[in-house]
Coordinates of C-alpha atoms in Angstrom, one line a residue:
X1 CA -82.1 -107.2 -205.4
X2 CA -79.6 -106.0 -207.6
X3 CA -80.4 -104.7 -211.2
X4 CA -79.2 -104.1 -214.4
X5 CA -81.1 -102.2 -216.7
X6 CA -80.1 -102.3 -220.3
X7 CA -81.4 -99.2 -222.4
X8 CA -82.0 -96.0 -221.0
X9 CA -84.3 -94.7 -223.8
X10 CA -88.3 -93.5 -223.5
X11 CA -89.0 -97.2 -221.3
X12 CA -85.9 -97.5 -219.6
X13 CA -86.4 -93.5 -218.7
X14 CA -89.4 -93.9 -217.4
X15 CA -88.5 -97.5 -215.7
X16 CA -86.1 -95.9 -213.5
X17 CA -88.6 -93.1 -212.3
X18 CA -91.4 -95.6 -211.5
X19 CA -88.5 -97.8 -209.7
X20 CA -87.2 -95.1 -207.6
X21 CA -90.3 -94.8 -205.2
X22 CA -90.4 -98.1 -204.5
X23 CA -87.7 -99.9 -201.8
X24 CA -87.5 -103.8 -203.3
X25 CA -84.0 -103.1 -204.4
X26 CA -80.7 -101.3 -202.9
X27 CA -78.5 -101.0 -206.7
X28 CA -79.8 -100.3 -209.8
X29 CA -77.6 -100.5 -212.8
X30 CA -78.9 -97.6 -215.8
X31 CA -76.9 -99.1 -218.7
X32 CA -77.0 -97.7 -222.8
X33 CA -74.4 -97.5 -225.5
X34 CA -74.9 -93.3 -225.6
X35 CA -73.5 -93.0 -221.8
X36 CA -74.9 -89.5 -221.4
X37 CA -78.8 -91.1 -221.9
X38 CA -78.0 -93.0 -218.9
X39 CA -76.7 -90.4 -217.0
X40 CA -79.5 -88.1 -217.5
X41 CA -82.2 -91.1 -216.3
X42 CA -79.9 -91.2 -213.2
X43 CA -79.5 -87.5 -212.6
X44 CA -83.3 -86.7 -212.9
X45 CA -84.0 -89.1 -209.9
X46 CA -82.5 -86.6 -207.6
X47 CA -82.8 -87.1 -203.9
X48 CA -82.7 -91.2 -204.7
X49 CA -79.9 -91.5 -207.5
X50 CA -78.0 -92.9 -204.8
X51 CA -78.8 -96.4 -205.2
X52 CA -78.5 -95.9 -209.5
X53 CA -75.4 -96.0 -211.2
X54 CA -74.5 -95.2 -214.8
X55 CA -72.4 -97.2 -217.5
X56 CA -72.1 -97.6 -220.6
X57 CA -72.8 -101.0 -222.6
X58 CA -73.1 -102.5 -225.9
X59 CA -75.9 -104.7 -226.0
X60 CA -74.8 -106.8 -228.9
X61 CA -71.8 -107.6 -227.2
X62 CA -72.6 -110.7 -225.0
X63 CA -69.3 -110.8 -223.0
X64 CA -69.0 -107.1 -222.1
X65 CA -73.0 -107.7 -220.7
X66 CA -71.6 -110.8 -218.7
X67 CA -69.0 -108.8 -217.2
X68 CA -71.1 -106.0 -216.4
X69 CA -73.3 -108.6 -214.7
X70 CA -70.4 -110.0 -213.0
X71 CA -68.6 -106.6 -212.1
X72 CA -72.4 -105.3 -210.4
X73 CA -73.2 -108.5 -208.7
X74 CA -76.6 -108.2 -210.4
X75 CA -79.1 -110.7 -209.8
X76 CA -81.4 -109.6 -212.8
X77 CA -80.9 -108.4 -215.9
X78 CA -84.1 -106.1 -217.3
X79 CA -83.7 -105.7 -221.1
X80 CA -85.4 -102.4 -222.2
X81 CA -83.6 -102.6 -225.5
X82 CA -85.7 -103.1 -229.1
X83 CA -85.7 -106.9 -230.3
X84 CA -82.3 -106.8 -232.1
X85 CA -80.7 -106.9 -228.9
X86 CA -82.6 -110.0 -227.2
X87 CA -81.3 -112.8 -227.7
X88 CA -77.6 -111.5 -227.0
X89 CA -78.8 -109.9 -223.7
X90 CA -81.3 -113.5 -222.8
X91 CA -77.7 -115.4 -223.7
X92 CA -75.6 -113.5 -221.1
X93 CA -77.8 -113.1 -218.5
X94 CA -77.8 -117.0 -218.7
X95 CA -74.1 -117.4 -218.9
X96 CA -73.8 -114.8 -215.6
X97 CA -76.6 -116.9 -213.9
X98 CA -78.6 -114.3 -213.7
X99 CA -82.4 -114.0 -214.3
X100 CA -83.7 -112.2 -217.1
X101 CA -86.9 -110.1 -217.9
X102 CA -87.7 -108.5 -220.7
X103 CA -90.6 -106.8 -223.0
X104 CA -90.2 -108.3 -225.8
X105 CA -89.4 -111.6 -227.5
X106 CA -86.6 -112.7 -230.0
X107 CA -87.7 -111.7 -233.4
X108 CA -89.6 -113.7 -236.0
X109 CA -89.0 -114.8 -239.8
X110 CA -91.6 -115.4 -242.3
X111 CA -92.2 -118.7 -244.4
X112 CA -89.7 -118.6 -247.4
X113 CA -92.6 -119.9 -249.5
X114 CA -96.0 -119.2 -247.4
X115 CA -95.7 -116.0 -245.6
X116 CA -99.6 -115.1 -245.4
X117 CA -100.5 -118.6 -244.4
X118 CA -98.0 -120.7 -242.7
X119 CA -95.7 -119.5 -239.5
X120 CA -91.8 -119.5 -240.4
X121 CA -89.7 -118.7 -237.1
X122 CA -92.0 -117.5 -234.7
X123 CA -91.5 -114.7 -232.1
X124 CA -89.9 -116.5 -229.1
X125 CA -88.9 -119.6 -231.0
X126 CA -85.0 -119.0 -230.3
X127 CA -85.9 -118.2 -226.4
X128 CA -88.3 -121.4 -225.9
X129 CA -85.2 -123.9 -227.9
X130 CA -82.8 -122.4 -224.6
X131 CA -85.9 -123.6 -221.9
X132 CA -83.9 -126.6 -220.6
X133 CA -81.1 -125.2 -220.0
X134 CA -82.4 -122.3 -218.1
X135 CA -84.3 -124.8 -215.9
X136 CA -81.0 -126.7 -216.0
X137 CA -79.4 -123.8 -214.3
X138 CA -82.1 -122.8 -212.1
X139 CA -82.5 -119.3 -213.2
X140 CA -86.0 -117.8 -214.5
X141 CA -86.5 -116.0 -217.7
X142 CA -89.5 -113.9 -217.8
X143 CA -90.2 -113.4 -221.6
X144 CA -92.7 -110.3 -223.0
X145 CA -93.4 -108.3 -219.6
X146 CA -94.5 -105.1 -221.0
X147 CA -97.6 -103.9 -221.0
X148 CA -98.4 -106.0 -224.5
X149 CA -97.1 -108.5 -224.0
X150 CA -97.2 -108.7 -220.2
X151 CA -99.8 -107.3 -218.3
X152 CA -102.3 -108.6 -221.0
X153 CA -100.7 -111.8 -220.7
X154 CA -101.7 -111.7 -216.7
X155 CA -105.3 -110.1 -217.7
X156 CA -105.8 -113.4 -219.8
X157 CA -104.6 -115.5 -217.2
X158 CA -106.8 -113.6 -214.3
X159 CA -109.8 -114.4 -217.1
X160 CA -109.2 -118.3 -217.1
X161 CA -108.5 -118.4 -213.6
X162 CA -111.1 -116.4 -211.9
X163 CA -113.9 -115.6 -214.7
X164 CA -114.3 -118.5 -217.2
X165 CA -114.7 -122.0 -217.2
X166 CA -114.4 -122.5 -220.5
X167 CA -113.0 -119.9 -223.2
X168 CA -114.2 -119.6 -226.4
X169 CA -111.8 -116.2 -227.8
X170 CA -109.1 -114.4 -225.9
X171 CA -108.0 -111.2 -227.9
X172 CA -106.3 -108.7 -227.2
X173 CA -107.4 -105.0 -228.0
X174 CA -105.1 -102.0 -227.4
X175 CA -106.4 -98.4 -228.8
X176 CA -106.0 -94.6 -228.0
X177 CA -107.0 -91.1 -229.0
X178 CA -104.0 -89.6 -228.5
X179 CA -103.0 -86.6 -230.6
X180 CA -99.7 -85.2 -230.8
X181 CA -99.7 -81.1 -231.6
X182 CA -97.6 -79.5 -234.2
X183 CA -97.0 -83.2 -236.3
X184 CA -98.3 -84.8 -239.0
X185 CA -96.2 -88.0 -238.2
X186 CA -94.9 -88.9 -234.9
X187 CA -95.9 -92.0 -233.4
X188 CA -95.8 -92.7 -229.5
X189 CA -93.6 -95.3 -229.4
X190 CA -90.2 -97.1 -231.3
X191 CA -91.3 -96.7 -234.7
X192 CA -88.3 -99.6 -235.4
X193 CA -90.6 -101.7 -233.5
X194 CA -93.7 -100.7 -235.0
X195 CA -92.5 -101.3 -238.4
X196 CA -91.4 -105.1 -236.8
X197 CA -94.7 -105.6 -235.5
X198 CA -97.1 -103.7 -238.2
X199 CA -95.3 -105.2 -241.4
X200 CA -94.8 -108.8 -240.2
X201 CA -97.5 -111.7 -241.2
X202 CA -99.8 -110.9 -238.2
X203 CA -100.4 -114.8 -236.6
X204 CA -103.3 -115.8 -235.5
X205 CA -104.1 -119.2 -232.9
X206 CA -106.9 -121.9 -233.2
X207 CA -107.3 -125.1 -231.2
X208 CA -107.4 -126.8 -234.5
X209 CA -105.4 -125.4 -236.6
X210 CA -102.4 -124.2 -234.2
X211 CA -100.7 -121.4 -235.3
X212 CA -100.7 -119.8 -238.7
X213 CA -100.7 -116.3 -240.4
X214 CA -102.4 -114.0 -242.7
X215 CA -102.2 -110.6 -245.0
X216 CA -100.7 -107.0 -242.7
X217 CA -103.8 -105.4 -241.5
X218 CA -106.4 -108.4 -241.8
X219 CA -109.9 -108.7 -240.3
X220 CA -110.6 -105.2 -239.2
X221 CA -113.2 -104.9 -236.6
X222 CA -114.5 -102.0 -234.4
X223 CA -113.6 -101.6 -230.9
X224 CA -115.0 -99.5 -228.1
X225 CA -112.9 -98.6 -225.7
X226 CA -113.8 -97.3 -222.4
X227 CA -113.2 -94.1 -220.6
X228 CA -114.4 -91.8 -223.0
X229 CA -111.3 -93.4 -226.0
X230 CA -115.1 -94.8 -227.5
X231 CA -115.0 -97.0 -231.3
X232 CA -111.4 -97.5 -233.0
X233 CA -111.1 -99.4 -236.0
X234 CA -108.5 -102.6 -235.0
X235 CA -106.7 -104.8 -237.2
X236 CA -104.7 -108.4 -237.0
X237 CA -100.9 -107.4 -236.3
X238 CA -98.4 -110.2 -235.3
X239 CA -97.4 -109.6 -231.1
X240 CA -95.8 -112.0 -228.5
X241 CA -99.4 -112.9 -226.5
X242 CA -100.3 -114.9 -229.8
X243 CA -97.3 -117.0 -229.1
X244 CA -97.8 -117.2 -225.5
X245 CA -101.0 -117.2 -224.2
X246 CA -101.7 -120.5 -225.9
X247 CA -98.8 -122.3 -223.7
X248 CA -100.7 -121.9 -220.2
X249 CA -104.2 -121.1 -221.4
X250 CA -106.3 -122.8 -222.7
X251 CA -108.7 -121.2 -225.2
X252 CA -110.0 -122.2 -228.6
X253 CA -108.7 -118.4 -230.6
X254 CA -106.4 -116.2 -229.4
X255 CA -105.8 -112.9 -231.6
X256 CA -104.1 -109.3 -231.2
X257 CA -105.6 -106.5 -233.0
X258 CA -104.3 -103.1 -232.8
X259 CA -106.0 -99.7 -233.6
X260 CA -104.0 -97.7 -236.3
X261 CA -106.1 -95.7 -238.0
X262 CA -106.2 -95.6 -242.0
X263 CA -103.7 -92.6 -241.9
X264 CA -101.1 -94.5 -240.1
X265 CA -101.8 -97.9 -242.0
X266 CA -101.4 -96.0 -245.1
X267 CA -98.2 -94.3 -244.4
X268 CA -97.1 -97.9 -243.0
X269 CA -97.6 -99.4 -246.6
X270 CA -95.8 -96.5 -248.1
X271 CA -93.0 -97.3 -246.5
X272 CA -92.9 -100.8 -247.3
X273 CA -93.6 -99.9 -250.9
X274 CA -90.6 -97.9 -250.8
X275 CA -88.4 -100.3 -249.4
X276 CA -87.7 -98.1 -246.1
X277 CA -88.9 -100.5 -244.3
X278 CA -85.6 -103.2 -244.5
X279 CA -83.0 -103.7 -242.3
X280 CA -80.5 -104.5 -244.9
X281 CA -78.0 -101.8 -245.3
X282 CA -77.9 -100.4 -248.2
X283 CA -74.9 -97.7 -249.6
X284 CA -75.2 -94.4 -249.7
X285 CA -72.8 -91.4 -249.4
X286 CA -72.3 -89.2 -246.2
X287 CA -72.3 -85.1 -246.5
X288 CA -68.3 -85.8 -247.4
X289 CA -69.1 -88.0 -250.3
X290 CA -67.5 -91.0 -248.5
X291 CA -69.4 -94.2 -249.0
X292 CA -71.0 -95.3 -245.8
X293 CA -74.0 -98.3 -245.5
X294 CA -77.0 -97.8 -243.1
X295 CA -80.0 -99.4 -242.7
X296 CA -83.1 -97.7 -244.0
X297 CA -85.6 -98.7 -241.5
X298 CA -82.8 -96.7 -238.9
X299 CA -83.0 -93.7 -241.6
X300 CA -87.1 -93.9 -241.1
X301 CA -86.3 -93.7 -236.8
X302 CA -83.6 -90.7 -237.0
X303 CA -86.2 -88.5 -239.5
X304 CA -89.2 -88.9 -236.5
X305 CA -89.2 -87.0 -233.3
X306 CA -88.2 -89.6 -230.2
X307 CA -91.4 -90.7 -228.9
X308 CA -90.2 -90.2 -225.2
X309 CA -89.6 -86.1 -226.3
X310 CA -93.4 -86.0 -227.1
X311 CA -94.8 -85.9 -223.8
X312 CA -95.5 -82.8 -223.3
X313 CA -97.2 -82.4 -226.9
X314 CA -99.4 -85.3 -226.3
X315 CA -103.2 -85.3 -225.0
X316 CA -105.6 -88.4 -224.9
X317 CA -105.6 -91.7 -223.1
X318 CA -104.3 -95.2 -224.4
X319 CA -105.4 -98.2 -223.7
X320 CA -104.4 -102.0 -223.4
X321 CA -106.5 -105.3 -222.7
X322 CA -107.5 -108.2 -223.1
X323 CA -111.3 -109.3 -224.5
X324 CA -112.2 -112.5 -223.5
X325 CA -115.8 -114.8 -224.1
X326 CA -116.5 -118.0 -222.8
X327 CA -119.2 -119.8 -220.6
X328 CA -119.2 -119.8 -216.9
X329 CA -121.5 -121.8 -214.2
X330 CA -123.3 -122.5 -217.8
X331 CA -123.7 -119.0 -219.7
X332 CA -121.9 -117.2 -221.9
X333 CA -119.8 -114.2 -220.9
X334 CA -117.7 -111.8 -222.3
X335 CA -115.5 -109.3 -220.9
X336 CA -112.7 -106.9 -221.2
X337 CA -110.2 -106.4 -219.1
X338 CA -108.3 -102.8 -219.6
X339 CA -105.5 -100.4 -218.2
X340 CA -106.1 -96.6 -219.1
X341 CA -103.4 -94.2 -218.7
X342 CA -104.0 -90.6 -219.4
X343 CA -101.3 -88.5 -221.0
X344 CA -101.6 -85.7 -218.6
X345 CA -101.8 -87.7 -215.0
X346 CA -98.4 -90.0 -216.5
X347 CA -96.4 -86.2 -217.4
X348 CA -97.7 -85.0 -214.4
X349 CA -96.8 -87.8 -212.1
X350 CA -93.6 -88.8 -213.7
X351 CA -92.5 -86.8 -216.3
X352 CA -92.9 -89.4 -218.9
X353 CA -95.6 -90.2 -221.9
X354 CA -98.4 -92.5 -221.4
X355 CA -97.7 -94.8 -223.4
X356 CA -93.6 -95.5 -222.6
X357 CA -95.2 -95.3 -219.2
X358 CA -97.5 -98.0 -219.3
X359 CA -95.1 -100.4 -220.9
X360 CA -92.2 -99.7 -218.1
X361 CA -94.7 -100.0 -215.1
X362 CA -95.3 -103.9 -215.7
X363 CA -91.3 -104.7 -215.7
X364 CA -91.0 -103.0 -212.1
X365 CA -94.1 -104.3 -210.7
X366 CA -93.0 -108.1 -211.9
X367 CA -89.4 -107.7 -210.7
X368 CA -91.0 -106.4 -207.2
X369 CA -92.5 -109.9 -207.3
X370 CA -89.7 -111.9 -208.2
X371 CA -87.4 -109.9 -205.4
X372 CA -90.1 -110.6 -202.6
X373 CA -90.4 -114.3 -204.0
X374 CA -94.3 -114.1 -204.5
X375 CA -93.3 -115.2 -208.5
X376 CA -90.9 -117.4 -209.0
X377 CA -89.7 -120.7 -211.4
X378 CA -87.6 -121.5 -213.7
X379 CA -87.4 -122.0 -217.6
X380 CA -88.0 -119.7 -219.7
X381 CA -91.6 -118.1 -219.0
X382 CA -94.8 -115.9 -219.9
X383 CA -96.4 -113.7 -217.7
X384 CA -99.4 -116.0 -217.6
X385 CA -97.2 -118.8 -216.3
X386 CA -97.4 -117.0 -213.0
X387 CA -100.1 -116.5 -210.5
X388 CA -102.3 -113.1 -211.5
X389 CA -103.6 -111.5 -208.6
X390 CA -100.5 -110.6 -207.0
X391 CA -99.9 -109.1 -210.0
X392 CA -102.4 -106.7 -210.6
X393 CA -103.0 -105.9 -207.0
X394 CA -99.4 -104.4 -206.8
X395 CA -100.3 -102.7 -209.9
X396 CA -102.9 -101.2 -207.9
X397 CA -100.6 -100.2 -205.4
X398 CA -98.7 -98.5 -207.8
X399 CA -101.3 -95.8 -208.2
X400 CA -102.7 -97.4 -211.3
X401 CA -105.7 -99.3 -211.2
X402 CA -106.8 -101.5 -213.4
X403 CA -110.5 -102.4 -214.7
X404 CA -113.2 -104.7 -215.8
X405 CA -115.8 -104.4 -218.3
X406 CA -119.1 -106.6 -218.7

């Protein structure tokens, strides 16, 4: 297999560490618009930069990516961009007949009218229009293949599969009790993305009803997470497995909650009150007094420390899953099925944070699969459209269990 790896930030970083010990490819393309971040990820690979190269690529630009494609002989392209840069990125690995895998989905729009109620353009919508004509061309798109979305995505699918026969909820539940010394601000991953995710109508899916939305930070429940993370307060934030667990699962609810923590929520709102949350450029001057535009949620990222720099600052565990209750052989059951990764085994290990690490781990383990033919199809498709097990018993493999709760 032959790769091209678009963004050599914290999850592209950490990708190419976690790729480099395993022998399912023989070229590995490290491609960013800032050349020098991907020759760093190359040059910290040592003894196996020999099957990496580094380039440099503007993922907005469709035709340069096609080339790139072209010029590499890639067979897949692995977007570990933020969301901006999907649908470019999903449009020329289709025009290169390539496949295509990435961690996130093409962004969302709210109602014009009913934000807090009704869905407007939903996360994914602009992927699932291109289906046919990925199918047409034989080529798979694996859509939301993180670690939410993605390996939750599997987890629910596991659930219907080999634990349920019928499902009443499947939610998803990701919390942590990580601390970062010497900051009063600096969360663990793209706070661009965060902002995307946090400030969006969270939606919500019910049998009935379909999908539809309600107010930021809705429903907030307690959560107790296992290994020693214990009771985080969760609330309703819109995320992919909303969108596409309810394709190939059936259930009657599925939900995402995520714990933030009042501080964080609060901070969240400020910004929004503030306006610093837009993507709208707006005009300022630069330190010459020359009139330049920028966006202000970009001004909000360049202020915060890089979440991949915080490694080494960072203690605690995080944690993503999936909660699932149902009936099977006749009585109710509920479970949760989880990934812990602890701060200190993930630095030590790899040299990357936990949580950038647990999201680039699911990408390698999935392309893996689709290079030894165990997944395969075409259209565009979710991680649960695929079988599970093989899935999370390479994950396994990877020196990363995962776990079941009762």
């Amino acid at each position: 297999m032959r790769v091209l790896l678009v963004g050599a930030g914290g999850v592209g970083t950490a990708i190419t560490r976690i790729a480099a010990r395993r022998d399912f490819f023989d070229h590995f393309v490290v491609a960013d618009y800032d050349i020098a971040r991907a020759e760093a990820a190359v040059a910290a690979l040592e003894d196996e930069a020999c099957r990496f190269v580094a380039c440099r690529i503007d993922a907005s630009d469709e035709s340069a990516v096609v080339s790139l494609l072209a010029r590499e002989r890639c067979d897949v392209l692995l977007n570990a961009t933020d969301p901006r840069f999907v649908m470019p990125l999903f449009e020329a690995s289709l025009t290169a007949g390539c496949h295509y895998v990435d961690m996130a989905m093409s962004l969302s729009r709210p109602h014009p009218d009913l934000p807090y109620r009704e869905c407007g353009v939903k996360l994914g919508d602009e992927q699932f229009a291109r289906a046919e004509a990925w199918e047409k061309a034989g080529r798979t798109a694996l859509v939301g293949m993180g670690v939410e979305p993605g390996l939750s995505d599997v987890f629910a699918r596991y659930a219907a599969d080999e634990l349920f026969d019928e499902i009443e909820e499947i939610g998803i539940r990701d919390g942590a009790n990580l601390t970062v010394e010497g900051y009063d601000f600096a969360p663990s991953f793209s706070i661009w993305t965060t902002i995307e995710e946090c400030l969006n109508p969270p939606v919500v899916y019910e049998r009935e009803r379909g999908w539809f939305t309600t107010e930021p930070f809705s429903e907030p429940e307690v959560f107790d997470f296992p290994e020693g993370i214990g009771p985080v307060e969760c609330v309703n934030v819109e995320h992919e497995e909303v969108l596409l667990v309810p394709r190939w699962v059936d259930a009657r609810r599925v939900t995402f909650k995520y714990g933030l923590g009042d501080d964080f929520i609060g901070k969240l709102k400020a910004l929004h009150a503030l306006g610093l949350d837009s993507t709208r450029p707006v005009g300022v001057r630069d330190a010459d007094g020359e009139p330049v535009r920028v966006s202000p949620r970009d001004v909000v990222a360049a202020c915060l420390p890089d979440p991949a720099t915080l490694g080494e600052r960072m203690t605690g565990k995080t944690c993503a899953g999936t909660w699932v209750t149902g009936t099977k052989d006749g009585r109710r059951r509920e479970v949760y099925l989880y990934h812990v990764v602890d701060n200190q085994w993930s630095m030590r290990e790899y040299g990357s944070q936990a949580v950038v690490w647990q999201t680039a781990v699911n990408p390698v383990v999935a392309l893996e699969l689709l290079a030894s033919g165990v997944w395969a199809g075409t259209g565009v498709l979710g991680p649960e459209a695929l079988p599970p097990r093989p899935f999370l018993d390479l994950l396994t493999a990877y020196g990363s269990p995962w776990g079941v709760r009762e």
